[in-house]
Tab-separated table of C-alpha atoms in Angstrom:
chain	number	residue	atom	x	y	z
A	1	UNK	CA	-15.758	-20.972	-77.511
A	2	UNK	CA	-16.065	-22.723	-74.127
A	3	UNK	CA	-12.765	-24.291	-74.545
A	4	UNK	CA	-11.275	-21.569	-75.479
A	5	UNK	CA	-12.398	-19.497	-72.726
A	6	UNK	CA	-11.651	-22.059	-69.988
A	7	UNK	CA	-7.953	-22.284	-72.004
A	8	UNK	CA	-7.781	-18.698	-71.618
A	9	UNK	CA	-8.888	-18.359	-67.828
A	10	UNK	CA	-6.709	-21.426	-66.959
A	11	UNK	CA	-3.700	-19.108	-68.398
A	12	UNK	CA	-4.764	-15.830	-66.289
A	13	UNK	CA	-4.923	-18.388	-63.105
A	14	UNK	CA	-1.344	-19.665	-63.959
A	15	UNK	CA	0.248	-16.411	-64.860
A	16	UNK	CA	-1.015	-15.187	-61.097
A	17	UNK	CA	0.116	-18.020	-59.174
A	18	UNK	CA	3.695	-17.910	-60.638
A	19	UNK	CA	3.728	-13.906	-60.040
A	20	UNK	CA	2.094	-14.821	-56.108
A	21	UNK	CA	4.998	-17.173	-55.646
A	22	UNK	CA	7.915	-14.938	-57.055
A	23	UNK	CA	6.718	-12.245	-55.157
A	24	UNK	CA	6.342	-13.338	-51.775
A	25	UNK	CA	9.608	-13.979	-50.784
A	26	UNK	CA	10.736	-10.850	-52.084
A	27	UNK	CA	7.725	-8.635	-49.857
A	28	UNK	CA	9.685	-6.994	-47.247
A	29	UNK	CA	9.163	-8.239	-43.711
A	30	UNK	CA	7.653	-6.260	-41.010
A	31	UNK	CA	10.284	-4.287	-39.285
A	32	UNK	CA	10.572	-5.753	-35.577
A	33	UNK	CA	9.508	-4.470	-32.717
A	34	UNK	CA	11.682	-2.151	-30.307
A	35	UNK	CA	14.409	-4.027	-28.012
A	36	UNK	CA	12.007	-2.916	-24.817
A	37	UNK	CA	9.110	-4.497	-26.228
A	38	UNK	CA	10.150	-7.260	-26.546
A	39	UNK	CA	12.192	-8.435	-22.977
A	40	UNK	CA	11.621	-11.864	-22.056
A	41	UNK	CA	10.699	-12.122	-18.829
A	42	UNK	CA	14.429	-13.409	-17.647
A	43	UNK	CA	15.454	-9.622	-18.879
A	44	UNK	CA	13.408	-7.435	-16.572
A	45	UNK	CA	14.835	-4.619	-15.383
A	46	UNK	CA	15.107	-2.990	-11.641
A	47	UNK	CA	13.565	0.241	-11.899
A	48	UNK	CA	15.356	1.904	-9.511
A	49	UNK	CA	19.572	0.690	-10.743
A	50	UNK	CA	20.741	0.862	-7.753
A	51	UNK	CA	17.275	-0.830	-6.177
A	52	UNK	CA	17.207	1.291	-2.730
A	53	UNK	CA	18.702	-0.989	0.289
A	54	UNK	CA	14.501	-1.659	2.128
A	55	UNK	CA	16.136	-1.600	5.548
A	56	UNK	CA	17.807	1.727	5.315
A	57	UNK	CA	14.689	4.006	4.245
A	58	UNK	CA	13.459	5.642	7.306
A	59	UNK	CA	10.852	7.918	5.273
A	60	UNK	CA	7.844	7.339	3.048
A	61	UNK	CA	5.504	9.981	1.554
A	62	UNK	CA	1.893	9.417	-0.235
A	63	UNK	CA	0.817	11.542	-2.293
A	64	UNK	CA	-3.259	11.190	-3.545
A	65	UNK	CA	-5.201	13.645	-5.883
A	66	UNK	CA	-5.875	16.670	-4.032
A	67	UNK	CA	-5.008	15.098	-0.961
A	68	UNK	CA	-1.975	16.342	1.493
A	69	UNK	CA	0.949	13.883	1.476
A	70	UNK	CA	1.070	11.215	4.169
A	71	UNK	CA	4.445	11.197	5.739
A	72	UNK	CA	5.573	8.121	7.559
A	73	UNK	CA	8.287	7.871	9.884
A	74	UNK	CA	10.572	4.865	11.099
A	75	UNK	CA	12.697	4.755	14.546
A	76	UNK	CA	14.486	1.960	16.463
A	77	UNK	CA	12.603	1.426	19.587
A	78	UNK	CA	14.396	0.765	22.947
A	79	UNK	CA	14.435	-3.048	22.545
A	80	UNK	CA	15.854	-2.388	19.088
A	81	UNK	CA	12.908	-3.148	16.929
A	82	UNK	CA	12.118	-0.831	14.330
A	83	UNK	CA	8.299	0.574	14.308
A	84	UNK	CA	6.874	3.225	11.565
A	85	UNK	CA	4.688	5.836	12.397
A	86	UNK	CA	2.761	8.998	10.631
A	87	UNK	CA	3.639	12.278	11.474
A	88	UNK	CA	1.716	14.112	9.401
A	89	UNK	CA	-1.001	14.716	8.705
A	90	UNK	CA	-1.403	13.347	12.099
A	91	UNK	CA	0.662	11.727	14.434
A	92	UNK	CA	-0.340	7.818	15.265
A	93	UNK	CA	1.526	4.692	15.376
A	94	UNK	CA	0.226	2.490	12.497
A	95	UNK	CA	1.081	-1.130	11.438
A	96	UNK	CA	4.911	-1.312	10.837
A	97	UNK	CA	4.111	-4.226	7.994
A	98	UNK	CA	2.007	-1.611	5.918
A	99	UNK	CA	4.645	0.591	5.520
A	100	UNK	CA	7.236	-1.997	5.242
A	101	UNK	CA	4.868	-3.440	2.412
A	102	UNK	CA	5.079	-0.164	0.118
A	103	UNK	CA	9.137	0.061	0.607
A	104	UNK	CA	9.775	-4.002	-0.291
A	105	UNK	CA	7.022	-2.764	-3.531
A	106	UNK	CA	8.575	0.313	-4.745
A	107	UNK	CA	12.066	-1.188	-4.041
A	108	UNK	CA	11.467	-4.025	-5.829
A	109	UNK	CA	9.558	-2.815	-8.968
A	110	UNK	CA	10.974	-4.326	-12.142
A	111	UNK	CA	10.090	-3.110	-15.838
A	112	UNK	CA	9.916	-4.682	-19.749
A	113	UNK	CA	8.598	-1.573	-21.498
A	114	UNK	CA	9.584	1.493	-21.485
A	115	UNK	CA	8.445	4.595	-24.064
A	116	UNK	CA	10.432	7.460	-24.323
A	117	UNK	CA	8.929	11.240	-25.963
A	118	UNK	CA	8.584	11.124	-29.220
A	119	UNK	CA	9.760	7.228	-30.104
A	120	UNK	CA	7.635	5.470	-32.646
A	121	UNK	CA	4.450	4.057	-30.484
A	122	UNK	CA	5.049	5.258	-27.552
A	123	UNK	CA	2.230	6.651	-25.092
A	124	UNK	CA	1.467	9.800	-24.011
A	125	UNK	CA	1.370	10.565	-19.954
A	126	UNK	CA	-2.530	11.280	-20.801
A	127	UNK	CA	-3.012	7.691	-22.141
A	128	UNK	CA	-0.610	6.408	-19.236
A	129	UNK	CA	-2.977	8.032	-16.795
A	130	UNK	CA	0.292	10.186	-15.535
A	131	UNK	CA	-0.772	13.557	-16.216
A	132	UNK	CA	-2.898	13.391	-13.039
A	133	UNK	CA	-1.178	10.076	-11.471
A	134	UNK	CA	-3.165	7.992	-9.126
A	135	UNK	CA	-0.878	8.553	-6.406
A	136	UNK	CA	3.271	8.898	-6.185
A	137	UNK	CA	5.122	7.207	-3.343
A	138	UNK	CA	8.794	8.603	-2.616
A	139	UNK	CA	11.131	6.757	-0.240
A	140	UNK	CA	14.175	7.918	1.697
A	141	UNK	CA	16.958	6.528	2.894
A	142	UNK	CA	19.359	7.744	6.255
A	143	UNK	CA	21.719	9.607	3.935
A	144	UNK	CA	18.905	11.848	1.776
A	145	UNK	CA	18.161	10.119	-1.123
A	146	UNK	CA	14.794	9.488	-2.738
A	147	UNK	CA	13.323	7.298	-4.690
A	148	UNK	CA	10.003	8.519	-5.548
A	149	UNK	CA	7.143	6.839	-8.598
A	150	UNK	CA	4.207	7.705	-9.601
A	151	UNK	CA	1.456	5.880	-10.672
A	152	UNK	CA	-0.767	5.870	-13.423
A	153	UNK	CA	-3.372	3.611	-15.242
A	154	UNK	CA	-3.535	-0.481	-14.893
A	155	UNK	CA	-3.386	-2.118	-18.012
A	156	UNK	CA	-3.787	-5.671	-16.722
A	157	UNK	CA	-3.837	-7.396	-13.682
A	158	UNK	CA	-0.206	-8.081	-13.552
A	159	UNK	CA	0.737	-4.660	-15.777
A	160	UNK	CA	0.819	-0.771	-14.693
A	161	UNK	CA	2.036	2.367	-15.986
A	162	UNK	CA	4.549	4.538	-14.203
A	163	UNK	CA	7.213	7.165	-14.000
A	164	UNK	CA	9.742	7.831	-11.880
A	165	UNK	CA	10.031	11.395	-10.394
A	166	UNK	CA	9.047	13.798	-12.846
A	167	UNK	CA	10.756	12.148	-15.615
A	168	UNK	CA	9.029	11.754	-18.480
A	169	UNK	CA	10.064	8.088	-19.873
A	170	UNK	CA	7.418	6.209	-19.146
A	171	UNK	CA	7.725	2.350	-17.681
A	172	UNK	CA	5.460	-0.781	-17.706
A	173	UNK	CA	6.552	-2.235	-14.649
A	174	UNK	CA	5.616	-5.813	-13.490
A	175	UNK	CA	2.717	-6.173	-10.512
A	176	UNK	CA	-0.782	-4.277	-9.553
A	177	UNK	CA	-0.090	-0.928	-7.232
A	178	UNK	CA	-3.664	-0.646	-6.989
A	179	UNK	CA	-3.429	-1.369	-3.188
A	180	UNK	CA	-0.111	-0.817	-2.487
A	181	UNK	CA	-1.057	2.398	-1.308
A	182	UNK	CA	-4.424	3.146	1.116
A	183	UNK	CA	-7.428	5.239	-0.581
A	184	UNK	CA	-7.732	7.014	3.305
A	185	UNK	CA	-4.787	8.101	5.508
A	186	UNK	CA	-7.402	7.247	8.823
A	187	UNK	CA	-6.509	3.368	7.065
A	188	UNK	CA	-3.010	3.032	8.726
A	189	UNK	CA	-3.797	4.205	11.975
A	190	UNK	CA	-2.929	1.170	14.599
A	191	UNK	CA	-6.360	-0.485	15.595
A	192	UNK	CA	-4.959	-1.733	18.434
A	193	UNK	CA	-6.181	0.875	21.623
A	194	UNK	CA	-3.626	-0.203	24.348
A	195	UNK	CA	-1.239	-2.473	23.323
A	196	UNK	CA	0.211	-5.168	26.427
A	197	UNK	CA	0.078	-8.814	27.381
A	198	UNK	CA	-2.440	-9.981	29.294
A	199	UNK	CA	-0.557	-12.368	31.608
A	200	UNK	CA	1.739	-9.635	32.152
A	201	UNK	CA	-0.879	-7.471	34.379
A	202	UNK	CA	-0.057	-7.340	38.061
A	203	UNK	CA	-3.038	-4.298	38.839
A	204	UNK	CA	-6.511	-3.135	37.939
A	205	UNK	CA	-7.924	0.439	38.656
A	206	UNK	CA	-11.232	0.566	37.622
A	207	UNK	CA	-13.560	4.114	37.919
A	208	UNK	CA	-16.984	3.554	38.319
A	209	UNK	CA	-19.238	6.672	37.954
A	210	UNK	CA	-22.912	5.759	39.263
A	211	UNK	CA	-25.858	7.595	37.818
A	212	UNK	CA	-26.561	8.987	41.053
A	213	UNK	CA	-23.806	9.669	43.954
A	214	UNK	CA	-20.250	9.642	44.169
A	215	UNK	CA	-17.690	8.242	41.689
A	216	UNK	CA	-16.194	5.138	43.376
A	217	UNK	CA	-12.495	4.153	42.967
A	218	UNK	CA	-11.504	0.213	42.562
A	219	UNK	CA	-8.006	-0.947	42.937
A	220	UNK	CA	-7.044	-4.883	42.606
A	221	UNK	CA	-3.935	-6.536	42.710
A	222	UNK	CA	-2.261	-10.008	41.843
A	223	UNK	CA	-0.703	-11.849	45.037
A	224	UNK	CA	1.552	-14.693	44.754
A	225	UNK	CA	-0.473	-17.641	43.520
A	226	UNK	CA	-2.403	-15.947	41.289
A	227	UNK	CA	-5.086	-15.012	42.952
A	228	UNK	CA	-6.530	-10.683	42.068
A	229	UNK	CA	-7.996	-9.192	45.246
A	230	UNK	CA	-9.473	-5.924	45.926
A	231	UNK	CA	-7.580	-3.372	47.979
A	232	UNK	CA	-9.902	-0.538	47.640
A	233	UNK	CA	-12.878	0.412	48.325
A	234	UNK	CA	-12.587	-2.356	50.515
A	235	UNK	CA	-10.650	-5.644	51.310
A	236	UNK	CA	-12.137	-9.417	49.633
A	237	UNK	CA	-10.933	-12.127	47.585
A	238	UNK	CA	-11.791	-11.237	43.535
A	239	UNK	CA	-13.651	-13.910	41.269
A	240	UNK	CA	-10.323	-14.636	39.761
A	241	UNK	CA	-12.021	-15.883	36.108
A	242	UNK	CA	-14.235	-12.432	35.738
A	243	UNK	CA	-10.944	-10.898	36.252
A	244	UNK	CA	-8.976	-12.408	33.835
A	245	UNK	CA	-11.813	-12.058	31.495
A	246	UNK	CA	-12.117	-8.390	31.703
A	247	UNK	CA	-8.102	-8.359	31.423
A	248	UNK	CA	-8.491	-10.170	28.295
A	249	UNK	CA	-10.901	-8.023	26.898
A	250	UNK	CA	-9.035	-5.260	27.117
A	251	UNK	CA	-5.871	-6.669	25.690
A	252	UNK	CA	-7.819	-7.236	22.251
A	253	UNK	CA	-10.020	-4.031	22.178
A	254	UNK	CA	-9.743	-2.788	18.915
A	255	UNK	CA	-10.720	0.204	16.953
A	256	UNK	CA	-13.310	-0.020	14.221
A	257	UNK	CA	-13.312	3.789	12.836
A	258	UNK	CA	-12.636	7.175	13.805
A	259	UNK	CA	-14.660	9.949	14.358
A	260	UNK	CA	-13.396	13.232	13.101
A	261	UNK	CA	-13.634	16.105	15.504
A	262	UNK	CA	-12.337	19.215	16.605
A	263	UNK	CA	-11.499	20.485	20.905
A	264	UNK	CA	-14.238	22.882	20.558
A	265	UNK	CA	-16.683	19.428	20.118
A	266	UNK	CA	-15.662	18.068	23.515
A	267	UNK	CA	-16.155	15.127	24.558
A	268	UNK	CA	-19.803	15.528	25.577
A	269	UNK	CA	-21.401	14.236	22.562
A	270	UNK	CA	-19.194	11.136	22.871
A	271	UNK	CA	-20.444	10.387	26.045
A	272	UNK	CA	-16.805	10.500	27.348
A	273	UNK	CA	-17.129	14.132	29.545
A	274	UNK	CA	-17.963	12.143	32.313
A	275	UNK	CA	-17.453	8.390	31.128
């Protein structure tokens, strides 16, 4: 009976092997993957065809969550430099390489994925995090037209979701945008209080405002050979290194926040009525 049985079992073992082997090559093999999935990195794509031309935007709008946009501004300065600035919802000069940073971005955003509506695997704007993006950016160029993205969930640190406009294919484009845009306007103001070259100062008015009496007036001036002197209240030499030190200081004052406030607050509580 044992040999029997192991003949018998040997058979079954046999039988299945040959079927595994005929079989296999026939099983139909998995149907591949969508053109766009599968880019190789030599085959992304511009999202923007034609990429807008960075040195002819001259506006930029951010857009947060329940935030007003922040429009941003460029002009050519007298000595032909270009310099951004926001105009709403305030006006300040801010740091022309932050804005320059989100035009070279959004200009330059390339894509491997994209999902259309309705295609086999694609994801919805919910899952994108698109129905309520992060933030959209929208550039504009001297002759009207935008370019405008918005931005939705990270997937790694080198992948995000996004759309362009209110289309509603969505891309995987290349790069974080988690900082490419500011989490608080008051972040792009200019730090810088008074912006000039020390060595270029040829004057120095200085109010002082004792605690008792009257406010007194100080004027200095540089004369040939470097040397400051005082011209009012009074006539004397100046301790040229003090002077230079205070001009210094001046030259690098920066700001570290801003306090909001309204005209009705004065200046009182600032201690700036009567600095």
């Amino acid at each position: 009976m044992k040999f029997k049985t192991t003949a018998l079992l040997s058979l079954v073992l046999i039988v299945l092997l040959g079927w595994v082997l005929w079989e296999k090559p026939q099983m139909a093999a998995p149907e591949p993957m969508p053109d766009a999935a599968i880019l190789s990195d030599a085959a992304q794509r511009a999202l923007f065809d034609p990429a807008p031309e960075k040195d002819d935007i001259v506006k930029v709008t951010v857009t947060r969550r329940s935030v007003d946009p922040w429009h941003f501004e460029r002009s050519t300065g007298d000595d032909g430099n270009d310099t951004w600035r926001i105009v709403d919802p305030f006006e300040s000069k801010v740091p022309s390489h932050e804005v320059d940073n989100i035009v070279r971005t959004v200009a330059e955003l390339k894509y491997q994925i994209k999902h259309a509506p309705g295609e086999p695997g694609s994801v919805t704007a919910i899952h994108a995090g698109l129905e309520r993006p992060k933030f959209s950016i929208t550039l504009e160029d001297e002759a009207g037209k935008s370019y405008s993205v918005q931005v939705g969930r990270q997937i790694t640190s080198s992948e995000t979701y996004v759309r362009r406009g209110d289309e509603d294919v969505i891309y995987v484009v290349q790069g974080s945008l988690e900082h490419v845009a500011k989490k608080k306007v008051n972040d792009y103001r200019d730090r810088e209080l008074v912006k000039f070259n020390a060595l270029d100062a040829t004057s120095i008015e200085v109010l002082h405002r004792p605690v008792e009496g009257e406010p007194v007036q100080y004027r200095l001036t540089l004369h040939d050979g470097g040397d400051w002197v005082f011209e009012e209240p009074f006539n004397a030499d100046a301790n040229d290194e003090i002077i230079k030190g205070a001009i210094g200081a001046a030259s690098r004052l920066r700001a570290t926040e801003w306090v909001e406030s309204s005209a009705a607050d004065g200046f009182g509580r600032f201690g700036l009525q009567f600095p």
